[in-house]
Tab-separated table of C-alpha atoms in Angstrom:
chain	number	residue	atom	x	y	z
A	1	MET	CA	130.636	12.793	58.861
A	2	LYS	CA	131.065	16.480	59.551
A	3	VAL	CA	131.690	18.818	56.624
A	4	GLY	CA	133.894	21.742	57.455
A	5	ASN	CA	136.009	24.238	55.556
A	6	ASP	CA	138.989	21.869	55.567
A	7	THR	CA	137.031	18.975	54.017
A	8	ILE	CA	135.111	20.896	51.370
A	9	GLU	CA	138.152	21.025	49.060
A	10	ALA	CA	138.551	17.235	49.267
A	11	ILE	CA	134.829	16.715	48.639
A	12	TYR	CA	134.987	19.137	45.718
A	13	GLN	CA	137.913	17.257	44.155
A	14	LYS	CA	136.114	13.943	44.585
A	15	TYR	CA	132.678	14.942	43.239
A	16	LYS	CA	133.137	17.937	40.920
A	17	ASP	CA	133.266	15.767	37.779
A	18	ASN	CA	130.086	13.912	38.786
A	19	ILE	CA	128.223	17.171	39.379
A	20	PHE	CA	129.578	18.646	36.130
A	21	ALA	CA	128.353	15.559	34.241
A	22	ILE	CA	124.869	15.979	35.692
A	23	GLY	CA	124.817	19.654	34.711
A	24	PHE	CA	126.163	18.924	31.248
A	25	ASN	CA	123.682	16.119	30.814
A	26	TYR	CA	120.899	18.532	31.670
A	27	PHE	CA	122.011	21.586	29.667
A	28	LYS	CA	124.284	20.190	26.945
A	29	ASN	CA	126.794	22.984	27.448
A	30	PRO	CA	129.801	23.361	29.741
A	31	SER	CA	129.113	26.914	30.930
A	32	ASP	CA	125.827	26.044	32.584
A	33	ALA	CA	127.300	22.781	33.906
A	34	ASP	CA	130.109	24.771	35.565
A	35	ASP	CA	127.482	27.019	37.153
A	36	VAL	CA	125.717	23.973	38.588
A	37	VAL	CA	128.998	22.754	40.099
A	38	GLN	CA	129.648	26.153	41.631
A	39	GLU	CA	126.143	26.527	43.071
A	40	THR	CA	126.074	22.974	44.405
A	41	PHE	CA	129.320	23.375	46.327
A	42	LEU	CA	128.351	26.845	47.496
A	43	LYS	CA	125.224	25.296	49.017
A	44	LEU	CA	127.367	22.617	50.650
A	45	TYR	CA	129.620	25.317	52.111
A	46	ARG	CA	126.620	27.194	53.488
A	47	TYR	CA	124.879	24.037	54.720
A	48	GLN	CA	127.788	22.894	56.914
A	49	ALA	CA	125.910	19.956	58.411
A	50	GLU	CA	126.731	16.409	59.362
A	51	PHE	CA	126.035	13.608	56.948
A	52	GLU	CA	125.370	10.051	58.048
A	53	SER	CA	127.851	8.593	55.568
A	54	GLU	CA	129.749	9.176	52.347
A	55	ALA	CA	126.744	7.802	50.426
A	56	HIS	CA	124.443	10.282	52.190
A	57	LEU	CA	126.768	13.147	51.208
A	58	ARG	CA	126.942	11.936	47.581
A	59	ASN	CA	123.140	11.617	47.368
A	60	TRP	CA	122.736	15.090	48.866
A	61	LEU	CA	125.132	16.594	46.299
A	62	ILE	CA	123.381	14.863	43.379
A	63	ARG	CA	119.946	15.946	44.627
A	64	VAL	CA	121.106	19.558	45.035
A	65	ALA	CA	122.661	19.491	41.545
A	66	ILE	CA	119.437	18.174	39.974
A	67	ASN	CA	117.395	20.812	41.800
A	68	GLU	CA	119.827	23.509	40.673
A	69	CYS	CA	119.448	22.355	37.064
A	70	LYS	CA	115.684	22.614	37.367
A	71	ARG	CA	115.967	26.071	38.936
A	72	VAL	CA	118.206	27.343	36.147
A	73	THR	CA	115.863	26.114	33.417
A	74	LEU	CA	113.055	28.143	34.971
A	75	SER	CA	115.164	31.303	34.858
A	76	THR	CA	114.356	33.862	32.166
A	77	TRP	CA	118.090	34.260	31.566
A	78	PHE	CA	118.597	30.627	30.607
A	79	LYS	CA	119.889	30.042	27.096
A	80	LYS	CA	122.325	27.735	25.336
A	81	LYS	CA	125.818	29.189	24.990
A	82	VAL	CA	127.854	26.483	23.248
A	83	SER	CA	126.379	23.921	20.907
A	84	LEU	CA	126.734	20.227	21.650
A	85	GLU	CA	128.643	19.744	18.396
A	86	GLU	CA	131.216	22.392	19.335
A	87	TYR	CA	131.719	20.869	22.761
A	88	THR	CA	131.958	17.307	21.404
A	89	GLU	CA	134.801	18.440	19.141
A	90	GLN	CA	136.745	19.581	22.232
A	91	ILE	CA	136.456	16.257	24.080
A	92	TYR	CA	139.003	13.487	23.577
A	93	PHE	CA	137.536	10.032	22.998
A	94	ALA	CA	139.823	6.995	23.018
A	95	GLN	CA	137.652	5.221	20.443
A	96	PRO	CA	135.465	6.778	17.732
A	97	GLU	CA	132.548	4.714	19.021
A	98	GLU	CA	132.711	6.589	22.347
A	99	SER	CA	131.984	9.841	20.536
A	100	GLU	CA	129.015	8.269	18.764
A	101	VAL	CA	127.592	6.908	22.036
A	102	PHE	CA	128.144	10.241	23.809
A	103	THR	CA	126.395	12.142	21.009
A	104	ALA	CA	123.536	9.630	20.874
A	105	VAL	CA	122.982	9.860	24.637
A	106	MET	CA	123.124	13.665	24.587
A	107	ASN	CA	120.547	13.775	21.784
A	108	LEU	CA	118.002	11.763	23.776
A	109	PRO	CA	115.103	13.652	25.314
A	110	GLN	CA	116.084	14.965	28.742
A	111	LYS	CA	113.928	12.546	30.755
A	112	TYR	CA	115.694	9.535	29.173
A	113	ARG	CA	119.137	11.136	29.159
A	114	GLN	CA	118.895	11.904	32.869
A	115	VAL	CA	118.056	8.361	34.034
A	116	ILE	CA	120.599	6.795	31.671
A	117	HIS	CA	123.299	9.070	33.055
A	118	LEU	CA	122.427	8.337	36.691
A	119	TYR	CA	122.156	4.592	36.055
A	120	TYR	CA	125.206	3.974	33.861
A	121	TYR	CA	127.611	6.765	34.776
A	122	GLU	CA	126.760	7.376	38.446
A	123	ASP	CA	125.921	3.713	39.253
A	124	TYR	CA	122.625	4.433	40.982
A	125	SER	CA	119.944	1.756	41.211
A	126	THR	CA	116.483	2.386	39.802
A	127	GLN	CA	115.177	2.744	43.360
A	128	GLU	CA	117.836	5.378	44.175
A	129	ILE	CA	117.149	7.254	40.926
A	130	ALA	CA	113.440	7.315	41.723
A	131	ALA	CA	114.191	8.854	45.110
A	132	LEU	CA	116.602	11.406	43.621
A	133	LEU	CA	114.177	12.497	40.901
A	134	GLY	CA	111.008	12.218	42.962
A	135	ILE	CA	109.327	9.776	40.571
A	136	ASN	CA	108.119	6.166	40.816
A	137	GLN	CA	110.623	3.350	40.374
A	138	SER	CA	108.453	1.970	37.560
A	139	ALA	CA	108.797	5.326	35.753
A	140	VAL	CA	112.580	5.058	36.041
A	141	THR	CA	112.508	1.505	34.667
A	142	THR	CA	110.268	2.588	31.789
A	143	ARG	CA	112.493	5.569	30.963
A	144	LEU	CA	115.584	3.356	31.001
A	145	LEU	CA	113.904	0.859	28.692
A	146	ARG	CA	112.703	3.520	26.254
A	147	GLY	CA	116.020	5.354	26.390
A	148	ARG	CA	117.913	2.150	25.581
A	149	GLU	CA	115.563	1.451	22.668
A	150	LYS	CA	116.115	4.961	21.288
A	151	LEU	CA	119.878	4.572	21.701
A	152	LYS	CA	119.826	1.174	20.010
A	153	HIS	CA	117.864	2.578	17.087
A	154	THR	CA	120.105	5.653	16.741
A	155	LEU	CA	123.364	3.745	17.076
A	156	LEU	CA	122.249	1.074	14.605
A	157	GLU	CA	121.462	3.829	12.094
A	158	VAL	CA	124.905	5.388	12.610
A	159	TRP	CA	126.613	2.024	12.344
A	160	ASN	CA	124.659	1.051	9.209
A	161	ASP	CA	125.365	4.417	7.560
A	162	GLU	CA	129.096	4.042	8.196
A	163	HIS	CA	129.290	0.453	7.043
A	164	ASP	CA	127.073	0.519	3.963
A	165	GLU	CA	128.801	-0.358	0.739
A	166	PRO	CA	128.663	2.415	-1.855
A	167	SER	CA	126.228	1.513	-4.605
A	168	ARG	CA	127.641	1.049	-8.073
């Protein structure tokens, strides 16, 4: 599949939210996530190559976005601009539980948050995540397991705190 100027807009519309989610997952603020989207699609525009398939294009975009996140964190100019709490207040959640899950995931250490996002929100397999992140598949499996345990513990605490009877 050839990527040209006429198809970049369609690709952008299809994948911008995925790339934003990766950036937000990495930085916990929308400004830096927007920058990752911009840089990723700028690189696509400059690259102008053929991709074997839609899956190849998607993997390329995700890999570029992850690399861009890593590059930004190494920059001396990198700093948080909007707190996670402020941003969470701006997002609409259909159910209150969705907000709790989102907050719990975003409060995980980055290495767990990243694999959980790619696995559950981007539907990548553990083998694909390992290739994207440049780590062993067993490391991905371990991070998923530990991330789930941390989420379970955090969400049980939240649920228990909300459902405890007041003492008399």
